[in-house]
Coordinates of C-alpha atoms in Angstrom, one line a residue:
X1 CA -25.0 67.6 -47.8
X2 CA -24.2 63.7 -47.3
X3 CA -23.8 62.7 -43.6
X4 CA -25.3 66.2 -42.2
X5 CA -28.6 63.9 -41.8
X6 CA -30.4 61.3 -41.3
X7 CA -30.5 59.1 -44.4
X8 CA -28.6 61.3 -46.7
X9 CA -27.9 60.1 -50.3
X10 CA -24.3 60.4 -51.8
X11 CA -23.7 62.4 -54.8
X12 CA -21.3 61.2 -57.6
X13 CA -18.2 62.1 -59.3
X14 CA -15.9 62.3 -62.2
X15 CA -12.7 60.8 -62.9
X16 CA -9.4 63.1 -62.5
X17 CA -8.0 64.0 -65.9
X18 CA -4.5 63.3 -64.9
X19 CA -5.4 59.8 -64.5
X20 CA -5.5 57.2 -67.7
X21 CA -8.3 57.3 -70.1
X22 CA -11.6 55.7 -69.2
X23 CA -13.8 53.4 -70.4
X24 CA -17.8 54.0 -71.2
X25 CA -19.4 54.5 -68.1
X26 CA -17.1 56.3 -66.3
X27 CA -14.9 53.0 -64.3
X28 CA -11.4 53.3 -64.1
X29 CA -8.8 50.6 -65.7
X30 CA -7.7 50.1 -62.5
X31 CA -9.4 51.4 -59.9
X32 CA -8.6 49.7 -57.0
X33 CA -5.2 49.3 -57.6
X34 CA -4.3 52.2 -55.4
X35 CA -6.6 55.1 -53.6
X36 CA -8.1 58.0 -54.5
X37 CA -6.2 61.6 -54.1
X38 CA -6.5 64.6 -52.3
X39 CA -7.2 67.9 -54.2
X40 CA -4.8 70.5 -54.2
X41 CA -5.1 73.9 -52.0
X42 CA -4.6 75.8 -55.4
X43 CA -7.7 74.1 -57.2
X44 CA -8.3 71.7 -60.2
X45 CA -5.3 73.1 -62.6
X46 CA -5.4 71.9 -66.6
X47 CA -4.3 73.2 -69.9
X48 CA -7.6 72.2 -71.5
X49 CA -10.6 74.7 -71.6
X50 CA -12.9 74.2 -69.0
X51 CA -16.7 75.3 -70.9
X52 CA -20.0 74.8 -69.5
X53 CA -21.7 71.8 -69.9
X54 CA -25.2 70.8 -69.7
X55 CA -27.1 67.7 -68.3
X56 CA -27.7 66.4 -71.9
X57 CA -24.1 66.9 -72.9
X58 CA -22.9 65.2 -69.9
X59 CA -25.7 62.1 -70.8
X60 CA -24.3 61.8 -73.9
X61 CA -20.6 61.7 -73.1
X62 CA -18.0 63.7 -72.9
X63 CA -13.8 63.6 -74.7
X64 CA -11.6 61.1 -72.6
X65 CA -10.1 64.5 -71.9
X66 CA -12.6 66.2 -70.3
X67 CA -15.0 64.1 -68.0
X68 CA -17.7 65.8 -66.5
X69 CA -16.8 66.9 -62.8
X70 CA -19.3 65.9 -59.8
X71 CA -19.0 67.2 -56.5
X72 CA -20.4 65.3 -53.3
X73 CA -20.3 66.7 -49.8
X74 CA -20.9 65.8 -46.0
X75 CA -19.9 64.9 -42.9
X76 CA -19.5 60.8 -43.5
X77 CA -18.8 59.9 -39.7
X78 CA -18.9 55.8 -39.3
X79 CA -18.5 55.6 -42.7
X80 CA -21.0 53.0 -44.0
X81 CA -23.2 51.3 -46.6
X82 CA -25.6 53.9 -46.8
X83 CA -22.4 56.5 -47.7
X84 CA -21.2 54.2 -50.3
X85 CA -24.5 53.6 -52.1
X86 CA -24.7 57.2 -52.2
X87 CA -21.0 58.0 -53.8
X88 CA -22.0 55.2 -55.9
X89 CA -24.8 56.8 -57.6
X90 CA -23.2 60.0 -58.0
X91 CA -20.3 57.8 -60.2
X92 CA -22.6 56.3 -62.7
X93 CA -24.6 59.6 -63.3
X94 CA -22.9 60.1 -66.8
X95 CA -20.4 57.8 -68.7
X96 CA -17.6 59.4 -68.1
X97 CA -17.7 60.8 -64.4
X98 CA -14.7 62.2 -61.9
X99 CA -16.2 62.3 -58.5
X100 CA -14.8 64.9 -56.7
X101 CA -16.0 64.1 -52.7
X102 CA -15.9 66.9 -50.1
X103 CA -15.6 66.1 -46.4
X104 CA -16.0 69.2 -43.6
X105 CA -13.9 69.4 -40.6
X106 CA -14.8 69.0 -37.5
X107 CA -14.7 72.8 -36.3
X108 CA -17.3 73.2 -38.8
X109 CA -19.2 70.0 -38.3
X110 CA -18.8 70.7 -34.6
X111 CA -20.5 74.2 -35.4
X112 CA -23.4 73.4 -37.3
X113 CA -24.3 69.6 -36.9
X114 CA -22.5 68.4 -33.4
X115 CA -19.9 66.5 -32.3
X116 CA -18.8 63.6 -34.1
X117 CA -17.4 59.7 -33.4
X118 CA -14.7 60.1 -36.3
X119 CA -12.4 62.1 -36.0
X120 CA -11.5 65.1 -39.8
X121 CA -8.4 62.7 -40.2
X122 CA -10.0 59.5 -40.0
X123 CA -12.9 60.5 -42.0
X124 CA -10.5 61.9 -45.1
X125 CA -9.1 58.4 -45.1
X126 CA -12.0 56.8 -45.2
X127 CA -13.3 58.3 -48.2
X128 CA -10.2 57.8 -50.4
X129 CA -10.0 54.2 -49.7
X130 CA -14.0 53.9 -51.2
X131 CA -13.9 52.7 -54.7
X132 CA -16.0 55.0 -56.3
X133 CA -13.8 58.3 -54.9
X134 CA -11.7 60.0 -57.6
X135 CA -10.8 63.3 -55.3
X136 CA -11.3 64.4 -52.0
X137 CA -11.6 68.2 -50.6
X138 CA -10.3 68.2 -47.3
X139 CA -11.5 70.8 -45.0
X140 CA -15.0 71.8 -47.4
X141 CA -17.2 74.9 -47.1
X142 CA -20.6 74.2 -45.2
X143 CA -22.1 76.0 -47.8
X144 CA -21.0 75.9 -51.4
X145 CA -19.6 79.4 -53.0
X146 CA -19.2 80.1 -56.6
X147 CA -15.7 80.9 -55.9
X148 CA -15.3 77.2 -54.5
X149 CA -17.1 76.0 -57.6
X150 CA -14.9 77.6 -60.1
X151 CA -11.9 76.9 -58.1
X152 CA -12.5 72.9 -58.5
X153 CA -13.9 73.3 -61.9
X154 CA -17.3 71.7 -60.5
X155 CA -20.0 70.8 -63.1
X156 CA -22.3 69.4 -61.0
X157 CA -23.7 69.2 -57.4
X158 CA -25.0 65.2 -56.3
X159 CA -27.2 64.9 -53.8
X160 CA -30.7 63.7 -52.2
X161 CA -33.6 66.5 -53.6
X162 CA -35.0 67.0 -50.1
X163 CA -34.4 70.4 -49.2
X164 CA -31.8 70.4 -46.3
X165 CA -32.0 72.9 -43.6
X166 CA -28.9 74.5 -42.2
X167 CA -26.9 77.6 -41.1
X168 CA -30.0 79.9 -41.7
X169 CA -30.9 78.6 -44.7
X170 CA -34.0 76.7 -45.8
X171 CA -32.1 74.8 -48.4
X172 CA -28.2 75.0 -48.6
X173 CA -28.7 73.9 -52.8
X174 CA -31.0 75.9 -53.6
X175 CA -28.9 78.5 -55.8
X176 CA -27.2 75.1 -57.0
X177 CA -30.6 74.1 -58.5
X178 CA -31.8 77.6 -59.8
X179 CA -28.2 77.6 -61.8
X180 CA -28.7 74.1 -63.2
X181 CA -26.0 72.3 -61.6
X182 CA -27.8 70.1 -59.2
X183 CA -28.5 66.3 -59.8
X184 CA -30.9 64.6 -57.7
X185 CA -30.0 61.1 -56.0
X186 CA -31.6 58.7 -53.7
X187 CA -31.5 58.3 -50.1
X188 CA -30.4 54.9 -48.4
X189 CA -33.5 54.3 -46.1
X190 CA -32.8 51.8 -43.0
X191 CA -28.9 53.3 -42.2
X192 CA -27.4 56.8 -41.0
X193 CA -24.5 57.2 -38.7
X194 CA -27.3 58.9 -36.4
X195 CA -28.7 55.3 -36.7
X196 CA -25.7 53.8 -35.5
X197 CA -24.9 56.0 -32.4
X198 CA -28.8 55.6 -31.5
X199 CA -27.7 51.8 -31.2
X200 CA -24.6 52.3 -29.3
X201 CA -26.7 54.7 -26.8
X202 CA -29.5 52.3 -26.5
X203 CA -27.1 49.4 -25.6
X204 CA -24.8 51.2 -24.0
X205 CA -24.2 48.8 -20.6
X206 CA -24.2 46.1 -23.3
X207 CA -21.1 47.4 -25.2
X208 CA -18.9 49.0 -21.9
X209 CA -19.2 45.4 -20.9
X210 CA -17.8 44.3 -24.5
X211 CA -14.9 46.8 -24.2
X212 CA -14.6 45.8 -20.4
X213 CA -14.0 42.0 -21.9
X214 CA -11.6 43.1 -24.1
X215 CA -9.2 44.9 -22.1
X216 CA -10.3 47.9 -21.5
X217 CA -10.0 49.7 -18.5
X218 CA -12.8 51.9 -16.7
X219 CA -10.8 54.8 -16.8
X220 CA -11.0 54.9 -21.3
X221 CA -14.5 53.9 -20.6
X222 CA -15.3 56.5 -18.4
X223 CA -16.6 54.2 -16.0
X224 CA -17.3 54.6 -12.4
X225 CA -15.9 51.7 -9.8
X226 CA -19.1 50.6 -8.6
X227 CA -20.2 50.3 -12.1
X228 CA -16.9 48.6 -13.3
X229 CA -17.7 45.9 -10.4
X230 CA -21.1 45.7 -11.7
X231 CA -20.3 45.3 -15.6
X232 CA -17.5 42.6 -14.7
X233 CA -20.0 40.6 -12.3
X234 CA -22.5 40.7 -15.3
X235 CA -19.6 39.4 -17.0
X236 CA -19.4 36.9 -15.1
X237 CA -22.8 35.7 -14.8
X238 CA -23.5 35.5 -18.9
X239 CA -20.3 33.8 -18.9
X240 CA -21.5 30.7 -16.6
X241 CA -24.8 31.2 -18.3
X242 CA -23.1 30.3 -21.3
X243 CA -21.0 27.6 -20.0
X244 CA -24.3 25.7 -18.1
X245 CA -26.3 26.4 -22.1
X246 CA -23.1 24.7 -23.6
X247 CA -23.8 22.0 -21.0
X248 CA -27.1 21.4 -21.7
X249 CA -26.6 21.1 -25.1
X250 CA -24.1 18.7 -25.1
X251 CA -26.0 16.6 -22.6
X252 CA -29.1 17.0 -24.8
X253 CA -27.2 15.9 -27.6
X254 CA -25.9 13.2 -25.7
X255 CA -28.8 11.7 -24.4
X256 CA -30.4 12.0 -28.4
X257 CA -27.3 9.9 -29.3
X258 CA -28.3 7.4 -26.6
X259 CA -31.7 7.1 -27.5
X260 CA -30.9 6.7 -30.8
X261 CA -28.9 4.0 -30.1
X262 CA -30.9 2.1 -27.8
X263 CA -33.4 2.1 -30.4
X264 CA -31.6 0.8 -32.7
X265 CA -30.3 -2.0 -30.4
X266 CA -34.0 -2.6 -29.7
X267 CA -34.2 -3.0 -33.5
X268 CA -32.1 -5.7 -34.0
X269 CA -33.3 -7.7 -30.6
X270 CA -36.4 -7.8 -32.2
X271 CA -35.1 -8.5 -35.3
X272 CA -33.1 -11.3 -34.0
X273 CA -35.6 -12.2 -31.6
X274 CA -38.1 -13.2 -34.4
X275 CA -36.0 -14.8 -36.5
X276 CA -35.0 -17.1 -33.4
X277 CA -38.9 -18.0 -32.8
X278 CA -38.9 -18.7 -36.4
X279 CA -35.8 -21.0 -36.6
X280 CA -37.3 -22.6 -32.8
X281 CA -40.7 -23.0 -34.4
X282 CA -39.1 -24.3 -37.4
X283 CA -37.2 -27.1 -35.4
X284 CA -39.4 -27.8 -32.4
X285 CA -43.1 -26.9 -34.1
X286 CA -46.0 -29.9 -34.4
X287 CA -44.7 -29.9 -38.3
X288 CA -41.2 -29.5 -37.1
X289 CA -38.1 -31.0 -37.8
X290 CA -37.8 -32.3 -34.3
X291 CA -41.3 -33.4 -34.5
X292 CA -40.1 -35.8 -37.3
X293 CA -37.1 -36.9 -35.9
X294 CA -38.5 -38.0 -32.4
X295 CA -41.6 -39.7 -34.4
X296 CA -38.9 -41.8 -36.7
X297 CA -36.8 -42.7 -34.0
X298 CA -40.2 -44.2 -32.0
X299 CA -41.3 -46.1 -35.2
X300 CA -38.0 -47.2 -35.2
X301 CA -37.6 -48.0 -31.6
X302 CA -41.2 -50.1 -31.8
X303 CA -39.3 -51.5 -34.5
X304 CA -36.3 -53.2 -32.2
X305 CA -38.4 -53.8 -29.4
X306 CA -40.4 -57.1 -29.0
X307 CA -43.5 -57.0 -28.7
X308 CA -45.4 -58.5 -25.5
X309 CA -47.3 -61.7 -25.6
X310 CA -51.1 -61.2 -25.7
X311 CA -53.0 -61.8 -22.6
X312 CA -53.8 -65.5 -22.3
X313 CA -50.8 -66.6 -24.6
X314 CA -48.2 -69.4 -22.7
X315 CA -44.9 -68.1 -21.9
X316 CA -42.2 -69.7 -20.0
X317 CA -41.4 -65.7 -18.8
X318 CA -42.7 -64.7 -15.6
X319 CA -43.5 -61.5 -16.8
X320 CA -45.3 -63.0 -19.9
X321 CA -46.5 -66.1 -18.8
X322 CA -48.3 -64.8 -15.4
X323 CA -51.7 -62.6 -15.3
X324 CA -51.9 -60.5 -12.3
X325 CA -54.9 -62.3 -11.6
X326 CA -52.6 -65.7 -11.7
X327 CA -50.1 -64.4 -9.4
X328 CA -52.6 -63.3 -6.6
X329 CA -54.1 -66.6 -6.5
X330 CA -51.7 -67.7 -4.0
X331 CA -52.7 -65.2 -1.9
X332 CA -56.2 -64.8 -2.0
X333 CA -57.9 -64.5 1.3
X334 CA -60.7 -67.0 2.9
X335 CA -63.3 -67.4 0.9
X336 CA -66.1 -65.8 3.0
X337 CA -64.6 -63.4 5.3
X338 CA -67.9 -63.5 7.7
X339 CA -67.3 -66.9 9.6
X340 CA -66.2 -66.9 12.8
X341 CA -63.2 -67.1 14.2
X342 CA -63.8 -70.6 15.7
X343 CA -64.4 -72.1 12.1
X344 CA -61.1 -70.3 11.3
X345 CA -59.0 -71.8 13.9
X346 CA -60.2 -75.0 12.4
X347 CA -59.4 -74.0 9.0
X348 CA -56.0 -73.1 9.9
X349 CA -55.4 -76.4 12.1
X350 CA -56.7 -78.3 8.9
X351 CA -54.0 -76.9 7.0
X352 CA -51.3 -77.2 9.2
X353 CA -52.3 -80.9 9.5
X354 CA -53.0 -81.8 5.9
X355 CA -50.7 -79.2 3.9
X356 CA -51.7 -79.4 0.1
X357 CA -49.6 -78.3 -2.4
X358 CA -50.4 -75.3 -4.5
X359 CA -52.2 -74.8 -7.3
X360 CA -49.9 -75.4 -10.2
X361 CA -51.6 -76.0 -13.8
X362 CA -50.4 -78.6 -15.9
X363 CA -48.1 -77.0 -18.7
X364 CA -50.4 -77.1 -21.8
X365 CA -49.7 -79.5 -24.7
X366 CA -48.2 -79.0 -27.9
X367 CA -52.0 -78.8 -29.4
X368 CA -53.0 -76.0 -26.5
X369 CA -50.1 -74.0 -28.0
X370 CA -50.6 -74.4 -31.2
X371 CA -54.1 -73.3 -30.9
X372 CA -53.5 -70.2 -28.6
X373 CA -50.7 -69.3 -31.1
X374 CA -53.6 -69.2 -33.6
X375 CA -56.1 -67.4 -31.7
X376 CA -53.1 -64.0 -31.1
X377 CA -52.7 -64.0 -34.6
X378 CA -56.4 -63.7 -35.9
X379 CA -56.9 -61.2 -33.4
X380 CA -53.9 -59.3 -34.7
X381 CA -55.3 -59.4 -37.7
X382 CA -59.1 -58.6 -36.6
X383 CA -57.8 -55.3 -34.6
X384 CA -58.4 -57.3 -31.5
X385 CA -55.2 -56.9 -29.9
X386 CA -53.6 -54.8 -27.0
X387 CA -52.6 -51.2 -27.1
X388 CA -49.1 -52.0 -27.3
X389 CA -49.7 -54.2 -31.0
X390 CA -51.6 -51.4 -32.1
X391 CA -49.1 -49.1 -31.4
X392 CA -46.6 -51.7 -33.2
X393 CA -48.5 -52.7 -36.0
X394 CA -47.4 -49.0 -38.7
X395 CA -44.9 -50.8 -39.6
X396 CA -45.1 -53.7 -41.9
X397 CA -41.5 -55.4 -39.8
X398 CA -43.4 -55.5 -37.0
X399 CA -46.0 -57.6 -38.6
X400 CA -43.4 -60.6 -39.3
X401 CA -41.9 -59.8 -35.7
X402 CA -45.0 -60.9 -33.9
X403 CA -45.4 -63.5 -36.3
X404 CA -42.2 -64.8 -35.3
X405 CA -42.5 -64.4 -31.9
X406 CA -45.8 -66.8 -31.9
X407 CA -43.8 -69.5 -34.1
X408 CA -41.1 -69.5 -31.4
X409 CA -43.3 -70.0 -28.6
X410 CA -45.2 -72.6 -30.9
X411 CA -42.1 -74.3 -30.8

């Protein structure tokens, strides 16, 4: 019987013959345009003749007329997927199928199986809202009668082949299957409303405190006060736990965001930074524009300047026409700085008596110049001359400069 154990198959069923006429395979035109119905106290009632049919027959198919009749029973509390798979199978049996589904009460569930989450009412209206439902029995026998079978025109019995144990029997079906009206199903391993109240048991602070949440109070819940405290300051705690895990993961995700975008700046300072060394080293490099530009202006600089007279060279300048040597003449010392200070004195009083004027060369002649003039340009030309001519002489315009500047003084 489905939903009087653990991992009970569903058996299928037959469509109603009042309904309209079904396709192959036993599906309804429209069958979830409204729910299935509940079978009448009086039995299935037709004008049609009801024979005896066999598996074959029923495999082959049967008259739109008369679809073949298949009853599945049990308890269905927390109706589930494991239910529906079951009622499934027991639809798509034959081609044309009426699934008849019977659903105990719970006096008798109470009885023989124990007490259940769902209460007879509930459990009716599950099963004629399921998809696969054609009928339902309210209030059905534990075990199955022939009088109940011929009442509901039953032609066969869906459900799992393991023999079920219950109400002194060692299998409720097994006159069902020595009279050829049983078809096996399969069981839905993994789900059982035993399953599901295992769960609820198992977890059971976890869901008082979900009900507790949600408005109920500890009287429903059957709650003591010290536990109600209890539940609501676990409340409480997994409720800052999840505000401070919400924290974290924002700040987590903030800090990525930062990271990410210092990186990113660090990117492009790099970026830019190389591309300024470049563009420096470009500009300011020994093959440089800069380079260039301060070695052009210095060529042309050399090239405005004049040039200095060469050493020995005449030059009415005092910067020009003086040596060093020349200028500290008129201060050189005594000539031996050893006699005594006797033959100074007389020295001194010499000179005071008899000043002479200083030494003052005669300017040079015209022929003295000419020849000098000469002399600084055949050096020039042997590589002879100072630093600063070197320096000067790149450029062919400062070739005629000097040459000019010894004519003028020539003249």
């Amino acid at each position: 019987m489905v939903g009087r154990r653990k991992n009970s198959s569903r058996a299928n069923n037959g469509l109603q013959a009042q309904q309209k006429t079904p396709r192959r395979g036993g599906h309804r035109k429209q069958t979830l345009k409204e729910p299935a119905v509940f079978a009448k106290d009086t039995g299935y009632e037709t004008d049609v003749h009801h024979e005896k049919l066999t598996v074959a027959q029923a495999r082959r198919g049967t008259s739109a007329h008369r679809p073949v009749r298949v009853y599945a029973d049990g308890i269905f509390d927390l109706f589930h997927s494991g239910h529906a798979r079951a009622l499934m199978q027991a639809k798509t049996l034959f081609p044309n199928t009426h699934l008849i589904v019977g659903v105990c009460s719970d006096k008798l569930t109470h009885k023989f199986k124990g007490y259940t989450v769902m209460q007879e009412d509930e459990r009716y209206e599950a099963l004629i809202h399921c998809r696969y439902v054609d009928e339902v029995v309210r209030d059905a026998p534990w075990t199955l009668s022939p009088e109940f079978l011929h009442k509901h025109k039953i032609d066969f019995v869906a459900h799992d082949d393991i023999p079920y144990t219950s109400a002194g029997s060692e299998d409720v079906y097994k006159h069902i299957k020595e009279a050829g009206m049983f078809v096996a199903t399969q069981r839905t391993e993994g789900i059982s409303t035993s399953d599901l109240i295992t769960r609820i048991v198992r977890d059971y602070d976890v869901y008082v405190r979900r009900n507790l949440q949600r408005g109920y109070t500890a009287r429903e819940l059957n709650v003591g006060f010290i536990n109600e405290k209890k539940y609501r300051l676990q409340n409480q705690v997994d409720k800052m736990k999840e505000t401070v895990k919400t924290v974290e993961e924002k700040s987590k995700h903030f800090v990525h965001s930062v990271e990410e975008k210092s990186h990113d700046l660090i990117h492009k300072w790099e970026e830019k930074s190389r591309e300024f060394i470049s563009s420096f080293l470009e500009l300011f490099g020994p093959d440089g524009a800069w380079h260039a530009i301060q070695e052009r202006s210095g060529r042309v600089l050399q090239a405005l300047s004049p040039y200095t007279s060469p050493r020995g060279s005449p030059s009415n300048s005092p910067t020009r026409g003086r040596s060093p040597s020349s200028r500290l003449q008129w201060f050189s010392p005594p000539s031996s700085p050893t006699s005594s200070p006797s033959s100074f004195r007389k020295s001194k009083a010499s000179t005071l008596q008899t000043p002479s004027p200083p030494h003052n060369p005669s300017p040079p002649s015209y022929a003295e110049k000419s020849s000098s003039s000469q002399k600084s340009k055949i050096k020039y030309f042997s590589g002879q001359t100072t630093s600063s001519t070197k320096a000067a002489s790149d450029s062919p315009i400062n070739v005629l400069i000097s040459m000019t500047e010894g004519d003028e003084e020539d003249q």
